[in-house]
PDB file of C-alpha atoms in Angstrom:
ATOM      1  CA  MET W 790     -24.570   0.644 -28.803  1.00  0.00           C
ATOM      2  CA  LYS W 791     -22.995   2.830 -31.434  1.00  0.00           C
ATOM      3  CA  VAL W 792     -19.997   5.090 -31.021  1.00  0.00           C
ATOM      4  CA  SER W 793     -20.185   8.580 -32.539  1.00  0.00           C
ATOM      5  CA  ASP W 794     -17.318  10.173 -34.451  1.00  0.00           C
ATOM      6  CA  ARG W 795     -16.520  12.029 -31.198  1.00  0.00           C
ATOM      7  CA  GLY W 796     -16.274   8.755 -29.251  1.00  0.00           C
ATOM      8  CA  GLN W 797     -19.583   9.177 -27.426  1.00  0.00           C
ATOM      9  CA  MET W 798     -21.893   6.261 -26.646  1.00  0.00           C
ATOM     10  CA  SER W 799     -25.472   6.177 -25.428  1.00  0.00           C
ATOM     11  CA  LEU W 800     -26.241   3.775 -22.619  1.00  0.00           C
ATOM     12  CA  PRO W 801     -29.716   2.271 -23.111  1.00  0.00           C
ATOM     13  CA  ALA W 802     -32.400   3.587 -20.730  1.00  0.00           C
ATOM     14  CA  GLU W 803     -33.062   0.105 -19.347  1.00  0.00           C
ATOM     15  CA  ALA W 804     -29.441  -0.203 -18.189  1.00  0.00           C
ATOM     16  CA  ARG W 805     -29.392   3.340 -16.770  1.00  0.00           C
ATOM     17  CA  HIS W 806     -32.547   2.663 -14.737  1.00  0.00           C
ATOM     18  CA  ARG W 807     -31.361  -0.757 -13.563  1.00  0.00           C
ATOM     19  CA  TRP W 808     -28.059   0.619 -12.271  1.00  0.00           C
ATOM     20  CA  GLY W 809     -29.366   3.980 -11.041  1.00  0.00           C
ATOM     21  CA  ILE W 810     -27.251   6.025 -13.424  1.00  0.00           C
ATOM     22  CA  THR W 811     -28.746   9.497 -13.708  1.00  0.00           C
ATOM     23  CA  ASP W 812     -27.805  12.526 -15.795  1.00  0.00           C
ATOM     24  CA  GLY W 813     -24.135  13.233 -15.138  1.00  0.00           C
ATOM     25  CA  GLY W 814     -23.653   9.852 -13.433  1.00  0.00           C
ATOM     26  CA  THR W 815     -20.254   8.189 -13.395  1.00  0.00           C
ATOM     27  CA  VAL W 816     -19.355   5.036 -15.310  1.00  0.00           C
ATOM     28  CA  GLU W 817     -15.841   3.593 -15.197  1.00  0.00           C
ATOM     29  CA  VAL W 818     -14.462   1.957 -18.343  1.00  0.00           C
ATOM     30  CA  PHE W 819     -11.802  -0.759 -18.096  1.00  0.00           C
ATOM     31  CA  ASP W 820      -9.929  -2.131 -21.115  1.00  0.00           C
ATOM     32  CA  LEU W 821      -9.592  -5.894 -20.688  1.00  0.00           C
ATOM     33  CA  ASP W 822      -7.654  -6.653 -23.898  1.00  0.00           C
ATOM     34  CA  GLY W 823     -10.417  -7.551 -26.307  1.00  0.00           C
ATOM     35  CA  ALA W 824     -13.342  -6.322 -24.215  1.00  0.00           C
ATOM     36  CA  LEU W 825     -14.457  -3.201 -22.400  1.00  0.00           C
ATOM     37  CA  LEU W 826     -15.966  -3.455 -18.944  1.00  0.00           C
ATOM     38  CA  LEU W 827     -18.380  -0.690 -17.919  1.00  0.00           C
ATOM     39  CA  VAL W 828     -18.930  -0.374 -14.181  1.00  0.00           C
ATOM     40  CA  PRO W 829     -21.354   2.148 -12.677  1.00  0.00           C
ATOM     41  CA  GLY W 830     -19.795   4.393 -10.041  1.00  0.00           C
ATOM     42  CA  LYS W 831     -16.324   5.630  -9.250  1.00  0.00           C
ATOM     43  CA  SER W 832     -13.075   3.676  -9.583  1.00  0.00           C
ATOM     44  CA  ASP W 833     -13.604   1.727  -6.351  1.00  0.00           C
ATOM     45  CA  ALA W 834     -16.749   0.227  -7.904  1.00  0.00           C
ATOM     46  CA  ILE W 835     -14.670  -2.299  -9.869  1.00  0.00           C
ATOM     47  CA  ARG W 836     -12.968  -3.494  -6.695  1.00  0.00           C
ATOM     48  CA  THR W 837     -16.337  -3.939  -5.004  1.00  0.00           C
ATOM     49  CA  ALA W 838     -17.729  -5.787  -8.034  1.00  0.00           C
ATOM     50  CA  ILE W 839     -14.745  -8.153  -8.128  1.00  0.00           C
ATOM     51  CA  ARG W 840     -14.952  -8.838  -4.392  1.00  0.00           C
ATOM     52  CA  GLN W 841     -18.630  -9.707  -4.716  1.00  0.00           C
ATOM     53  CA  ALA W 842     -18.019 -11.920  -7.753  1.00  0.00           C
ATOM     54  CA  VAL W 843     -15.138 -13.909  -6.273  1.00  0.00           C
ATOM     55  CA  ARG W 844     -16.192 -16.211  -3.466  1.00  0.00           C
ATOM     56  CA  ASN W 845     -14.529 -18.528  -0.937  1.00  0.00           C
ATOM     57  CA  GLY W 846     -11.836 -16.061   0.169  1.00  0.00           C
ATOM     58  CA  SER W 847      -9.974 -16.243  -3.128  1.00  0.00           C
ATOM     59  CA  TYR W 848     -10.106 -12.499  -3.947  1.00  0.00           C
ATOM     60  CA  GLU W 849      -6.382 -11.914  -3.294  1.00  0.00           C
ATOM     61  CA  LYS W 850      -5.436 -14.903  -5.453  1.00  0.00           C
ATOM     62  CA  ALA W 851      -7.680 -13.701  -8.286  1.00  0.00           C
ATOM     63  CA  VAL W 852      -6.242 -10.165  -8.119  1.00  0.00           C
ATOM     64  CA  ALA W 853      -2.676 -11.512  -8.100  1.00  0.00           C
ATOM     65  CA  GLU W 854      -3.399 -13.313 -11.390  1.00  0.00           C
ATOM     66  CA  ILE W 855      -4.451 -10.099 -13.186  1.00  0.00           C
ATOM     67  CA  ASP W 856      -1.717  -9.149 -15.673  1.00  0.00           C
ATOM     68  CA  ASP W 857      -2.675  -5.469 -16.002  1.00  0.00           C
ATOM     69  CA  PRO W 858      -1.183  -3.457 -13.097  1.00  0.00           C
ATOM     70  CA  ASP W 859      -3.882  -0.780 -13.456  1.00  0.00           C
ATOM     71  CA  LEU W 860      -6.567  -3.366 -12.731  1.00  0.00           C
ATOM     72  CA  ARG W 861      -4.568  -5.079  -9.986  1.00  0.00           C
ATOM     73  CA  ASN W 862      -4.549  -2.051  -7.653  1.00  0.00           C
TER      74      ASN W 862
END
């Protein structure tokens, strides 16, 4: 992906189709200190994605270890 001088990026069609992102769709961007995380959907999408990724009841422990308070909420 390239970033325009206005800060705009184009998400490849394959990714848009895979994640069901249509014209005007929402994508959340999270700054992870050295990486950007793009998550389709509204702000609760990141919480859902983390819950699904962390198994064995350790979600609360994983969230407690996040240093960024904006991501910890």
